[in-house]
XYZ file of C-alpha atoms in Angstrom:
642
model
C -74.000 -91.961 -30.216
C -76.206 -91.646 -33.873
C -77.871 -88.612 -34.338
C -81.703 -91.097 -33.325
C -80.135 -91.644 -29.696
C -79.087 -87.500 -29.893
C -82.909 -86.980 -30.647
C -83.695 -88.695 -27.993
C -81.968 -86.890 -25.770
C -82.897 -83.503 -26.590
C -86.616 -84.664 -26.501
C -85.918 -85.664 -22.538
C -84.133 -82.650 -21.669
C -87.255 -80.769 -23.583
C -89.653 -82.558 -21.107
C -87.745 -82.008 -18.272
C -87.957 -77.903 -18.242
C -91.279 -77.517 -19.132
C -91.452 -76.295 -15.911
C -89.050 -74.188 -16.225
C -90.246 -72.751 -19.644
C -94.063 -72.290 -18.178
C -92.574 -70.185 -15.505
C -90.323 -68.361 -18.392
C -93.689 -67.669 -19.927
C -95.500 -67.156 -16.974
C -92.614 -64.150 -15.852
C -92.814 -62.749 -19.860
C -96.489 -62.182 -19.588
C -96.569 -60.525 -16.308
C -93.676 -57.464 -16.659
C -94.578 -57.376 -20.432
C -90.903 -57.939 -21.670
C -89.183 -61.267 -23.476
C -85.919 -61.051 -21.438
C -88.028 -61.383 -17.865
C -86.841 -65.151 -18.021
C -83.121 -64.451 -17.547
C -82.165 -64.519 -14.075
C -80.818 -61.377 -12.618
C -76.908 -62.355 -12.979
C -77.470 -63.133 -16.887
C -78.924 -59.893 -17.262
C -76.477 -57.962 -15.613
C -73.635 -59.858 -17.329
C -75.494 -58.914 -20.599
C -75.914 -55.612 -19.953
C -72.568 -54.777 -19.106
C -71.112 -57.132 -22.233
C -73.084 -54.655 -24.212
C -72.146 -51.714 -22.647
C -67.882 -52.786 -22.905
C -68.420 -53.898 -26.047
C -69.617 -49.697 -27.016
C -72.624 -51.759 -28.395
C -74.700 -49.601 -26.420
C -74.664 -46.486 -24.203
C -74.376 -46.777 -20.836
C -77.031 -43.873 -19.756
C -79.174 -45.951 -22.037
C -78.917 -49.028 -19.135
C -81.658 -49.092 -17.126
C -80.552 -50.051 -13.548
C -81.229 -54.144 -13.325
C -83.429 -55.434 -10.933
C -82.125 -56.617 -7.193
C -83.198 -60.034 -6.394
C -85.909 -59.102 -3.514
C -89.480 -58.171 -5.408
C -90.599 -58.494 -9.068
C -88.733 -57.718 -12.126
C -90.508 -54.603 -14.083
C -90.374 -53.756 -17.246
C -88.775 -50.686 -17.432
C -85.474 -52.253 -15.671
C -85.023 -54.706 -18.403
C -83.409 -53.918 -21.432
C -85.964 -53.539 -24.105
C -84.407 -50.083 -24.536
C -80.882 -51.704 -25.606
C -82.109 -54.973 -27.572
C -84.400 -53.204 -29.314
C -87.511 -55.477 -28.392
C -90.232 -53.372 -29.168
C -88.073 -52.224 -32.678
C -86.707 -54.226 -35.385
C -84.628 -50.967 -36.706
C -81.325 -52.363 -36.686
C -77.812 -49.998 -37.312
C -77.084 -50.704 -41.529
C -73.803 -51.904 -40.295
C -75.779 -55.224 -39.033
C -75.720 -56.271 -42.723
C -71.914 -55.677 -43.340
C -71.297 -57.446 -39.873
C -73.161 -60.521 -40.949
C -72.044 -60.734 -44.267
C -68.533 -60.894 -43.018
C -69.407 -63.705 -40.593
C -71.261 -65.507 -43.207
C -68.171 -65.850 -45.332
C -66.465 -68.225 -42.098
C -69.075 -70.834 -43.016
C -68.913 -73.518 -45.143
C -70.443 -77.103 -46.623
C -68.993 -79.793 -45.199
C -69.459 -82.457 -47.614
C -69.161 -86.138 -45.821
C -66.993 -88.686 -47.653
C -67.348 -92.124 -46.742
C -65.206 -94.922 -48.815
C -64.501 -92.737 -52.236
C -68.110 -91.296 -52.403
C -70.390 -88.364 -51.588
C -72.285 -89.899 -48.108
C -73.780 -86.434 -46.910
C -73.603 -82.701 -46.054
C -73.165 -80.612 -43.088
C -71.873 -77.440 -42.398
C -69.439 -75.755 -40.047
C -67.497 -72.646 -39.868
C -64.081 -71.489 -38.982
C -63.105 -70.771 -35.172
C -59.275 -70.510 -36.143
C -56.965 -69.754 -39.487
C -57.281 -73.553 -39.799
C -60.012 -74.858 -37.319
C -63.505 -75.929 -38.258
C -66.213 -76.754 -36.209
C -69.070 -78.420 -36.822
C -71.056 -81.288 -35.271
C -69.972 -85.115 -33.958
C -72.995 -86.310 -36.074
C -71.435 -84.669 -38.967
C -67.724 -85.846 -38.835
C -67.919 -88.625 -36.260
C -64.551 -90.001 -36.612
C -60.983 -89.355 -38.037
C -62.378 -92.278 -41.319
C -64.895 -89.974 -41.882
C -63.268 -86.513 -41.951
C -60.596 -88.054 -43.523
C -61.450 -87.357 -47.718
C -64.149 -84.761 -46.611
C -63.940 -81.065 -47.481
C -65.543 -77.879 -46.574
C -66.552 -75.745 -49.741
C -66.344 -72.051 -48.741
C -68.315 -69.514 -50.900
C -70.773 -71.628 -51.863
C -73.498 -69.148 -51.810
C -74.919 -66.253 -54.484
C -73.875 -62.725 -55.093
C -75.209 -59.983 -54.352
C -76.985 -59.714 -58.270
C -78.327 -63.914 -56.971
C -75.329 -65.238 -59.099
C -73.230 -68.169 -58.132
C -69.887 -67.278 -56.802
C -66.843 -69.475 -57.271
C -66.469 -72.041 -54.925
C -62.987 -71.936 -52.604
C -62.588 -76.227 -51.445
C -60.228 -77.104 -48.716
C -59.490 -80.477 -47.347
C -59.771 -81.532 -43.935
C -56.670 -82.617 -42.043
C -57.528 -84.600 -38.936
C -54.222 -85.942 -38.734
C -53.148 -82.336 -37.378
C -56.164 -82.242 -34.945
C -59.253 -83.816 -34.415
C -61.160 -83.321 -31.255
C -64.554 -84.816 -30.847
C -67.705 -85.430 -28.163
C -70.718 -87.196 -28.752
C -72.335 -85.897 -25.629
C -71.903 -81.956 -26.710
C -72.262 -83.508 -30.611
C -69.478 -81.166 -31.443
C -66.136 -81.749 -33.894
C -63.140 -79.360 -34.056
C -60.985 -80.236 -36.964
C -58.010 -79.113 -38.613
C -58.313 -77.793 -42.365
C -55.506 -77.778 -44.813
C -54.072 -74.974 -46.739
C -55.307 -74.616 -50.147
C -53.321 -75.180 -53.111
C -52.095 -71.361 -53.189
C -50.489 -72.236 -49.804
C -53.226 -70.355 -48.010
C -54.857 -71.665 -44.683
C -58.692 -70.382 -45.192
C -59.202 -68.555 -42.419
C -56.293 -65.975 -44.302
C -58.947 -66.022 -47.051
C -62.719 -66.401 -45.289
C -61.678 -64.636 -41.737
C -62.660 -66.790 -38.698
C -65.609 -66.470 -35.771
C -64.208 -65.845 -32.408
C -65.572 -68.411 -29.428
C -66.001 -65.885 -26.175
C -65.740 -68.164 -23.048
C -67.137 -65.124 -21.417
C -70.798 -65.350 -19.875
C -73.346 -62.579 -21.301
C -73.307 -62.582 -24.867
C -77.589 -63.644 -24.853
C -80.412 -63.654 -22.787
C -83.647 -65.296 -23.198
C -85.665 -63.162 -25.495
C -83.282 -62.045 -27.652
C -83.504 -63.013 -30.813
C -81.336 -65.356 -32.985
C -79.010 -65.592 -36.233
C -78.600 -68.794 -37.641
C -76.258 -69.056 -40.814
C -75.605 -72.523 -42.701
C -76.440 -75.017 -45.954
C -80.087 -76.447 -44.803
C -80.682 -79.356 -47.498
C -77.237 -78.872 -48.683
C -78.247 -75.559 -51.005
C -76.557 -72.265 -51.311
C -76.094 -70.654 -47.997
C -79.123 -68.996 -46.307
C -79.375 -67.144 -43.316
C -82.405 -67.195 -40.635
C -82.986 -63.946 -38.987
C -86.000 -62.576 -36.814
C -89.154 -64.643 -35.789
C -85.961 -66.434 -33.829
C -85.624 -66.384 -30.030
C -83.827 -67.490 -27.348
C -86.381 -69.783 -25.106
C -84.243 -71.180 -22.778
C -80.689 -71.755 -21.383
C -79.422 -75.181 -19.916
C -76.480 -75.898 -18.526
C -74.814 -77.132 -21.466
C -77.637 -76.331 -24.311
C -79.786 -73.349 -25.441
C -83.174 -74.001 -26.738
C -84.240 -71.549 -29.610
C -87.371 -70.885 -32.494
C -85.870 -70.740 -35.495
C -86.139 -72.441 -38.981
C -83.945 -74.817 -40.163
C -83.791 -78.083 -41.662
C -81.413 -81.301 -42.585
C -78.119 -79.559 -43.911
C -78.124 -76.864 -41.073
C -76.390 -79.630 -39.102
C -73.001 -77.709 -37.556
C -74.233 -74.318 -38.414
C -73.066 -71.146 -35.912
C -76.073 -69.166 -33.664
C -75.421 -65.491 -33.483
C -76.722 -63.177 -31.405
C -77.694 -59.390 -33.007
C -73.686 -58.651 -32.548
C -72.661 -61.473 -34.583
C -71.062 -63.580 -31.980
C -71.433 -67.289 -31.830
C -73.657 -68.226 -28.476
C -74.014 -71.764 -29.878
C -73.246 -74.303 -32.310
C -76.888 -75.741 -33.874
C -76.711 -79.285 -34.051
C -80.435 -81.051 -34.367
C -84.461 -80.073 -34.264
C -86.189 -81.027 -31.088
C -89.015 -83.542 -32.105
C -92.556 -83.076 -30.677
C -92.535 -86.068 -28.835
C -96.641 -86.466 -30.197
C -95.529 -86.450 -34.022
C -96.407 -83.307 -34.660
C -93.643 -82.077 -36.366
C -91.072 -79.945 -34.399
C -91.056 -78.059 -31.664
C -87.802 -76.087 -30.633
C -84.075 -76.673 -31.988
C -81.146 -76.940 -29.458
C -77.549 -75.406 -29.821
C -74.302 -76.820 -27.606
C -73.320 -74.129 -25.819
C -70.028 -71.878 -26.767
C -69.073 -71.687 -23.196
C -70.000 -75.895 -22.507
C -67.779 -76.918 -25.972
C -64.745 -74.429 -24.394
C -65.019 -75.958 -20.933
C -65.115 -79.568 -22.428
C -61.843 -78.777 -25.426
C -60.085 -77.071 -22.090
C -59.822 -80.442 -20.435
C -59.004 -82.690 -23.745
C -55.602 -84.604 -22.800
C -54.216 -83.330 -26.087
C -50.463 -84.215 -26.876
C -48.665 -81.245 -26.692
C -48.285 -79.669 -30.776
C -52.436 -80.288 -30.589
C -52.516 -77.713 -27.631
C -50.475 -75.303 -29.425
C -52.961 -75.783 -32.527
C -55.828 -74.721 -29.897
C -54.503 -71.267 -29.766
C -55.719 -70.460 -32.615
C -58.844 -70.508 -30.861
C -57.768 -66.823 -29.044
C -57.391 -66.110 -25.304
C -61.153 -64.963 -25.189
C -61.722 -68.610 -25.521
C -59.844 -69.674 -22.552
C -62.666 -70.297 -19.660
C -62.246 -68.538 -16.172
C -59.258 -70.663 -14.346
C -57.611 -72.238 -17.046
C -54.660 -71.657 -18.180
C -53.793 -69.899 -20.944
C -52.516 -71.713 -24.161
C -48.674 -70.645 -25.005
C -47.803 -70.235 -28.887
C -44.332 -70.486 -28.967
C -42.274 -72.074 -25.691
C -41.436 -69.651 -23.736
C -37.484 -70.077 -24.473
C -38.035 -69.486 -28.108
C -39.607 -65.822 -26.939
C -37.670 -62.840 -27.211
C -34.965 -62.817 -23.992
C -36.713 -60.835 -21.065
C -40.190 -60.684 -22.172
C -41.739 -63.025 -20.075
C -40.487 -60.997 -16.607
C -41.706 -57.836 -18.489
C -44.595 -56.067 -16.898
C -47.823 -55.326 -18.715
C -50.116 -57.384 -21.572
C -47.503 -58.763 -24.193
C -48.963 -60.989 -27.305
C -48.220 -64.023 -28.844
C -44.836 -63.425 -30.590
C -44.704 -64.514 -34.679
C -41.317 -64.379 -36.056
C -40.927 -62.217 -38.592
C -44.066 -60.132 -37.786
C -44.619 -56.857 -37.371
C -46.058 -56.122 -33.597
C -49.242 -53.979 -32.917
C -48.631 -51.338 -29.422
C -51.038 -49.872 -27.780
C -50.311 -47.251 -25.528
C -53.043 -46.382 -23.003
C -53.983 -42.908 -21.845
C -54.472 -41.308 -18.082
C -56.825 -42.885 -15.444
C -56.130 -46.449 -16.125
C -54.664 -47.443 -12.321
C -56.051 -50.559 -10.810
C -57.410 -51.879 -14.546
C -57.113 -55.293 -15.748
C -54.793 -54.955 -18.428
C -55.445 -57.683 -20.778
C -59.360 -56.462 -20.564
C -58.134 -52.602 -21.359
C -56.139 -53.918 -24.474
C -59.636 -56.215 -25.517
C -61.288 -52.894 -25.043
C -59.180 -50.934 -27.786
C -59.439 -54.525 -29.926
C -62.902 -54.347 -30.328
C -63.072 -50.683 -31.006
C -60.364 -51.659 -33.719
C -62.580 -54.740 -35.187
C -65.494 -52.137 -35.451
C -63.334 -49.719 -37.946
C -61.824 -52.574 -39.598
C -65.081 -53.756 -40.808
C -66.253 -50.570 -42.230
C -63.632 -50.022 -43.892
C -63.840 -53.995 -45.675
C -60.595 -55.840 -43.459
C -60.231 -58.439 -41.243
C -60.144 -58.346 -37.454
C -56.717 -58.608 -36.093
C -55.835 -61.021 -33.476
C -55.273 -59.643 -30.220
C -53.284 -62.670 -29.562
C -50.650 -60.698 -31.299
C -50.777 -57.041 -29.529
C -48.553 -55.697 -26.926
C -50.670 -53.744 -24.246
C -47.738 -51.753 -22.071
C -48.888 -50.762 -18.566
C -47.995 -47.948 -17.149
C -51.277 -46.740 -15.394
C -50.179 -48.038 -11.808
C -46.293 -46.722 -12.251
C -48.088 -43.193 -12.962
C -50.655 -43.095 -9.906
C -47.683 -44.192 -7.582
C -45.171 -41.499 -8.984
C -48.180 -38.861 -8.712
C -49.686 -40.283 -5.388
C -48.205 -37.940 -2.603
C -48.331 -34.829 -4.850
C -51.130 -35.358 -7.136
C -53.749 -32.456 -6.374
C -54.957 -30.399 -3.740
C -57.452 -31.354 -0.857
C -60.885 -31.879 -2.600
C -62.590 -30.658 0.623
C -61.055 -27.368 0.162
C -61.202 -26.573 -3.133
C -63.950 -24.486 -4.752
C -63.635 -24.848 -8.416
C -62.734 -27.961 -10.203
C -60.048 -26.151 -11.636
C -58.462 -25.769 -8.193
C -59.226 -29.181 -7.462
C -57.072 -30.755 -9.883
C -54.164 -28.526 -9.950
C -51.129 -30.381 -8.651
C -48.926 -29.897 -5.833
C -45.586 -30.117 -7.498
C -44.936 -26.548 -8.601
C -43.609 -27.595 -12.177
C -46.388 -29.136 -13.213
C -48.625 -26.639 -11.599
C -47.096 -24.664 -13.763
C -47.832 -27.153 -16.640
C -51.258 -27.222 -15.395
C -51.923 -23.635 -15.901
C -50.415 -23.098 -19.237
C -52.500 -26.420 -20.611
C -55.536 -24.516 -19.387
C -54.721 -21.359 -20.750
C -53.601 -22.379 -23.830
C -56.086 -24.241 -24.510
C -58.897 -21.922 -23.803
C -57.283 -19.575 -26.296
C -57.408 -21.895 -28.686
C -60.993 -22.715 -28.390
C -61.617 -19.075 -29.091
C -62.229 -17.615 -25.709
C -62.762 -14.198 -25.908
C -59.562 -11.663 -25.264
C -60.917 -10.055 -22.335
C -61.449 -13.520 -20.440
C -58.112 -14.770 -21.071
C -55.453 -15.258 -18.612
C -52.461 -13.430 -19.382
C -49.505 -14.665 -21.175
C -47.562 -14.096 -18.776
C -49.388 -15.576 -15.560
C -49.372 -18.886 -17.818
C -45.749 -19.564 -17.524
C -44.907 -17.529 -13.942
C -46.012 -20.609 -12.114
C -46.947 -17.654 -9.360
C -50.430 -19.311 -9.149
C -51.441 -18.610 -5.646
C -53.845 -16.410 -6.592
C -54.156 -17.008 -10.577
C -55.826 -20.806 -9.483
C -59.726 -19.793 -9.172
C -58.675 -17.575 -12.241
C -58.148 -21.058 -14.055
C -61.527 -21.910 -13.605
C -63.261 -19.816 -16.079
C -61.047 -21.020 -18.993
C -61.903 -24.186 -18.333
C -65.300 -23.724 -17.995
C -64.954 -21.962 -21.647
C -62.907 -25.183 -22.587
C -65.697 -27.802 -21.194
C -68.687 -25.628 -22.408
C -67.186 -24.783 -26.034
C -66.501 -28.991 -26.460
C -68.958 -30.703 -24.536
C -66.959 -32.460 -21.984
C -67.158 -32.194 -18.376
C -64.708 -29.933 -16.688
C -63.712 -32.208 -14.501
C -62.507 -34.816 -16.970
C -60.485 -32.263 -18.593
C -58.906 -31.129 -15.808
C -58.251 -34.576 -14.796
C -56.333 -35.330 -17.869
C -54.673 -31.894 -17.987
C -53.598 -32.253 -14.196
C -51.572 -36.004 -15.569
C -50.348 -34.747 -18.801
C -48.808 -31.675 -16.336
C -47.464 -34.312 -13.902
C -45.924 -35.995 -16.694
C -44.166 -33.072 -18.495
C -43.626 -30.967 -15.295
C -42.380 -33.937 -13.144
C -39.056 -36.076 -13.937
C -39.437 -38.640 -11.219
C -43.146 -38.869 -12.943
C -41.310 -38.747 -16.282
C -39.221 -41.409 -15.734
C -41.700 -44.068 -14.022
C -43.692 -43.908 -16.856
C -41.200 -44.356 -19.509
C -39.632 -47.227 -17.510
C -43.069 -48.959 -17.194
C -43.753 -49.076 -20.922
C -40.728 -49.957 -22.097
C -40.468 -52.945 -19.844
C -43.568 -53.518 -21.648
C -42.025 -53.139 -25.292
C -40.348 -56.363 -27.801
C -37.257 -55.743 -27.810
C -36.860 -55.050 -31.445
C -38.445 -55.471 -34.675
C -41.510 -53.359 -36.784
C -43.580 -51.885 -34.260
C -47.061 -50.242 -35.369
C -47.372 -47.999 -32.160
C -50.859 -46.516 -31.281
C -51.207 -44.150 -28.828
C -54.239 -42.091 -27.614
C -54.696 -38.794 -24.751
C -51.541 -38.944 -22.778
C -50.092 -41.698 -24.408
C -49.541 -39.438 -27.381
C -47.390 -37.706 -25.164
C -45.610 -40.625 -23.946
C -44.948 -41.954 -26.696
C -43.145 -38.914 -28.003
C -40.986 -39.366 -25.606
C -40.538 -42.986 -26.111
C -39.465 -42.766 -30.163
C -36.521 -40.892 -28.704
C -35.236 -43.418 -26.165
C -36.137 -46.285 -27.895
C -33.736 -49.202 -28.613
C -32.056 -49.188 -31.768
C -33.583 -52.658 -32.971
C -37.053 -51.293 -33.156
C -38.447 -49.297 -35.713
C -41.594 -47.487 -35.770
C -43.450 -48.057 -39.742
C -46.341 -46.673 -38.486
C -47.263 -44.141 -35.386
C -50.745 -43.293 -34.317
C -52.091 -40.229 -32.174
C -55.624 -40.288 -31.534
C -57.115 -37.438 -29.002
C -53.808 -36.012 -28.534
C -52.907 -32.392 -26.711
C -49.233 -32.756 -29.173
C -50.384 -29.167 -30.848
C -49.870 -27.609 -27.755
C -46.628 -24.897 -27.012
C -46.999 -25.686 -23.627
C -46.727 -29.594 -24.340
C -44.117 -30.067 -26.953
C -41.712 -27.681 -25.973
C -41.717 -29.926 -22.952
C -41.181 -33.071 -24.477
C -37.598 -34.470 -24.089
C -36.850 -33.451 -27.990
C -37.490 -30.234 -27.008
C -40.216 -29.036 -29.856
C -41.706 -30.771 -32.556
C -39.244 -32.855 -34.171
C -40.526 -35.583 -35.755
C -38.986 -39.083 -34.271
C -36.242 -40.593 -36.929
C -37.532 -44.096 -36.014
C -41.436 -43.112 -36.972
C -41.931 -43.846 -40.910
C -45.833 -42.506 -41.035
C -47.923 -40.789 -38.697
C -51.678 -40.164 -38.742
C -53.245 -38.521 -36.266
C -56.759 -38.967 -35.125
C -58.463 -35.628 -33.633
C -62.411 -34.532 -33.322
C -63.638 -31.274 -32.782
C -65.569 -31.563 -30.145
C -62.581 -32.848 -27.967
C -60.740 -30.549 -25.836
C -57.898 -32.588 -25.102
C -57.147 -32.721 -29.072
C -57.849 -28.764 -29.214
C -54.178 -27.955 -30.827
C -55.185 -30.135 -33.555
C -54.995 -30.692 -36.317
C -50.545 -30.771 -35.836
C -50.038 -31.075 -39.155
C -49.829 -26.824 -38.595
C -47.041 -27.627 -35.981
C -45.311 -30.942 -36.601
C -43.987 -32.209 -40.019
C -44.924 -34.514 -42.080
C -48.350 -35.496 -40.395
C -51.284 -37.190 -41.881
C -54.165 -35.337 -40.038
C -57.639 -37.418 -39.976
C -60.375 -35.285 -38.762
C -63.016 -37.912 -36.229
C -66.870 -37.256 -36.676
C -66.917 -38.397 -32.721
C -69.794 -38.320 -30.351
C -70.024 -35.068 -28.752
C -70.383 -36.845 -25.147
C -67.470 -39.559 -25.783
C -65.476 -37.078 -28.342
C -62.181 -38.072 -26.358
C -63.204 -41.712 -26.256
C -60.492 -44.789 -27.845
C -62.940 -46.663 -29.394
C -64.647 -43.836 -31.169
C -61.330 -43.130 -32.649
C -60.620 -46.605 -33.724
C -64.023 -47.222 -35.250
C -63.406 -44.237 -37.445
C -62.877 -46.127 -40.700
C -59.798 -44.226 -42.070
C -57.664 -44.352 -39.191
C -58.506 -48.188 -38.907
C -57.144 -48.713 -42.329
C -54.059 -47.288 -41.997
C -53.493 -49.487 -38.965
C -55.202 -52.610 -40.835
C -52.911 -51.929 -43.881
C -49.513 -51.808 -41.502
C -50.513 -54.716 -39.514
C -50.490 -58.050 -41.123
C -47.108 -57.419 -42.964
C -44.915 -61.231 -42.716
C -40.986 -61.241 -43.061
């Protein structure tokens, strides 16, 4: 199929929605908003894509729309896409610049000489994609190159251009219908594969990353020059099943070029201009869809080493039902892991491991959407501080949040009905860590500066007589909640679990069994830990298995400064784990569960990083991870090869 028969195509699927873009229009100009067009599932799926991506904040979501009566305006989202204001966060800028530097000129060679240009960007460490009209064949790709960097500086000079050949003898996957090409690149002559140099763009299988109205970011080599970037006066017009139609400018050159949304993730790949069927010039430009080019490379009958390329691609790529791509076989994995519980990652010889290790509340999750969750907070504190994403392909995600409800089911609290504090309400029934419970509370009041007269004594904190010292706890923790911001009852909800933890050994010992069926068995292991997982994984340097070290170890939110928590913890005070090389910990004032903080005043040889959180999310993961410091030291342990 030549790109005149492609143009002829995207002219008839023009004409056949006109309907279906007059009734767009028609639903735009009654509610007053751009995004009235989406149907209610889109918007919904957008909305909450925004809101788990902490692109957004959730009181700012506006309920959507049911689908009985007419959408209104003030139920869209002009409020989180900033419709009616262009103001954008400066870290737009740095976002985009780092997704510019994926794409590249693809410069067509066809029997020993220059035939054409292109462009396309990187999807993988050595995957490009850019359109069928572009590299049609294995001939053609075979002799072409993509020219990275081939763009101006930030003073409009030149930079050095970084070359790579392609390699579609390692893969080449094509499809005239979608007018898409994935290709293999080679390494450059430094051994490199580019996407180690240039990063890489993820494709999200996932639904809800646009919505008709929102505006678009297109990014390529239009007439083969430097590389420009479109941005505003661009919008979303329609979606088809396979295709998006979009304003935007481009011209001959932006061929293969990636369409952003405002986040800077790829909703299409631009492939032509849809001709005015009168003459007159043109009238829209069409896209493939991300999620229609997934769908299509998930049913290629690839030979087997081709498949394995393809996970390169990430398993956000993977669409809903198929099965996920394995990196290594599963015999050449480490012995046990794949009958070990949790989210494990794709296992690299010789590579250090990334751990995350989850906090209270997180029964009945999704695990592998959790551990995306702390990626993405990661990727966000990466990029301020200037480094890469990492792959969470390649991070272990231990599970313990089920193991801990069951161990704490039959004697978690007392009845709700009858309680009349929130304080009373969360205080558990197993005497030990009721008396946990109280000494947390206590303690921690004191610490946030509660006057003398208000505080509990001493020595009711440790009695664990608390039948009639429990409304007592109450006005501590009101002191607690009112000096940091946070509702009482989330931190008495993560005080009751840190209590059941400590003051519980059947609790003790569930946990600890669930995350270290969760664990490699040996080898570097970056752990990061945040609320109770602090806590656990305390615990966890000391029963660890000899083969794993620990280069790096992260707190983030962490109640560690406590008396009443670390002369609980199996080492029996704060001694600092033999296994742990560096520690940073993460802590913001404004969070009461990090109120012993900083523990460089308690624990040894600890690399406090003070948080400028959000007062109403100061205990939050991602806030933590975005903070650029504490994602550098994580960034700079990671990518480490043997």
């Amino acid at each position: 199929m030549d790109l005149r028969q492609q143009q002829r195509n995207m002219v008839e699927r023009y004409r056949e929605t006109v309907d279906q873009r007059e009734n767009i229009r028609r639903r735009q100009l009654e509610t007053g908003t751009p995004f009235a067009g989406g149907s209610t599932e889109q918007l919904r799926a957008r909305a909450e894509r925004l809101v788990s991506k902490r692109e957004v904040d959730p009181g700012e979501l506006a309920p959507v729309p049911s689908d009985e009566g007419p959408v209104r305006p003030a139920v869209v989202l002009e409020r989180i896409l900033g419709a009616a204001n262009e103001l954008q966060s400066v870290n737009f800028l740095a976002r985009g610049a780092r997704a510019a530097r994926a794409v590249a000129r693809v410069s067509i060679i066809q029997g020993g000489e220059r035939a054409g240009f292109g462009t396309g960007f990187l999807v993988g460490e050595r995957l490009l994609l850019t359109n069928n009209h572009v590299l049609p064949d294995v001939a053609t790709a075979t002799g072409s190159f993509a020219d990275f960097d081939f763009e101006s500086d930030a003073d409009g000079v030149p930079k050095p251009v970084d070359s790579y050949d392609l390699a579609p003898d390692v893969l080449f996957v094509t499809d005239p219908a979608l007018d898409y090409t994935l290709v293999a690149v080679a390494a450059g002559p430094d051994g490199k594969r580019p996407g180690a140099v240039h990063g890489w763009l993820k494709l999200i299988a996932q639904q809800g990353k646009i919505v008709i109205g929102e505006p678009v970011n297109i990014v390529g080599h239009p007439a083969a020059r430097l590389k420009e970037v479109a941005v505003r006066a661009n919008e979303l017009l329609n979606q088809l099943p396979q295709f998006l139609h979009y304003r935007t400018d481009t011209e001959p050159g932006n061929s293969g070029s990636p369409v952003f949304n405002d986040q800077w993730e790829v909703v299409a790949l631009h492939h032509a201009g849809v001709p005015d069927p009168g003459g007159a010039g043109w009238i829209a430009n069409e896209g493939a869809r991300v999620s229609a080019i997934l769908r299509h490379l998930a049913a290629a009958p690839l030979p087997p080493e081709q498949q394995a390329l393809l996970a390169e691609l990430g398993p956000q790529a993977a669409p809903a039902g198929a099965a996920p791509v394995v990196v290594m076989p599963i015999e050449n994995r480490p012995p046990g892991a794949q009958e070990r519980r949790g989210v494990t990652g794709r296992i690299a010889a010789g590579r250090r491991r990334v751990v995350f290790l989850h906090g209270r509340g997180q029964q009945g999750h999704n695990p592998a959407q959790l551990r995306a969750g702390w990626c993405r907070g990661l990727a966000v504190g990466l990029a301020a501080a200037g480094l890469p994403p990492l792959d969470d392909a390649d991070v272990w995600f231990p599970f313990y949040g089920d193991a801990l409800a069951a161990a704490t089911a039959t004697r978690e609290s007392a009845d709700l009905d009858t309680a009349t504090t929130t304080a009373e309400a969360y205080v558990p029934a197993d005497s030990g860590a009721r008396t946990v419970y109280a000494a947390l509370i206590a303690e921690s009041a004191e610490a946030a500066g509660m006057p003398e007269p208000e505080q509990q004594p001493a020595a009711a904190r440790e009695s664990g007589l608390l039948g009639g010292a429990v409304a007592a706890l109450q006005r501590p923790l009101s002191w607690i909640a009112a000096r940091s911001g946070l509702d009482d009852v989330v931190i008495a909800a993560v005080f009751r679990d840190v209590a059941a933890y400590l003051g519980d050994k059947s609790v003790r010992d569930a946990v600890l069994e669930a995350v270290l069926a969760g664990l490699p068995e040996d080898g570097e292991t970056v752990l990061v830990s945040h609320s109770l997982g602090t806590v656990v994984a305390l615990d966890l340097c000391t029963v660890l298995p000899d083969g794993i070290s620990v280069p790096l170890l992260v707190t983030a939110g962490s109640p560690l400064g406590l008396d009443a928590v670390y002369k609980r913890l199996l080492a029996r005070g704060p001694v600092r784990p033999a296994q742990v090389d560096g520690w940073t910990n993460a802590w913001a004032a404004g969070d009461a569960v990090a109120i012993g903080c900083p523990l460089g005043d308690t624990w040894p040889r600890v690399h406090d990083v003070l948080c400028a959180n959000r007062k109403d999310s100061a205990h939050d993961i991602a806030q933590y991870l975005s903070h650029a410091p504490i994602a550098a030291e994580i960034g700079r342990a990671w990518p480490t090869v043997g």
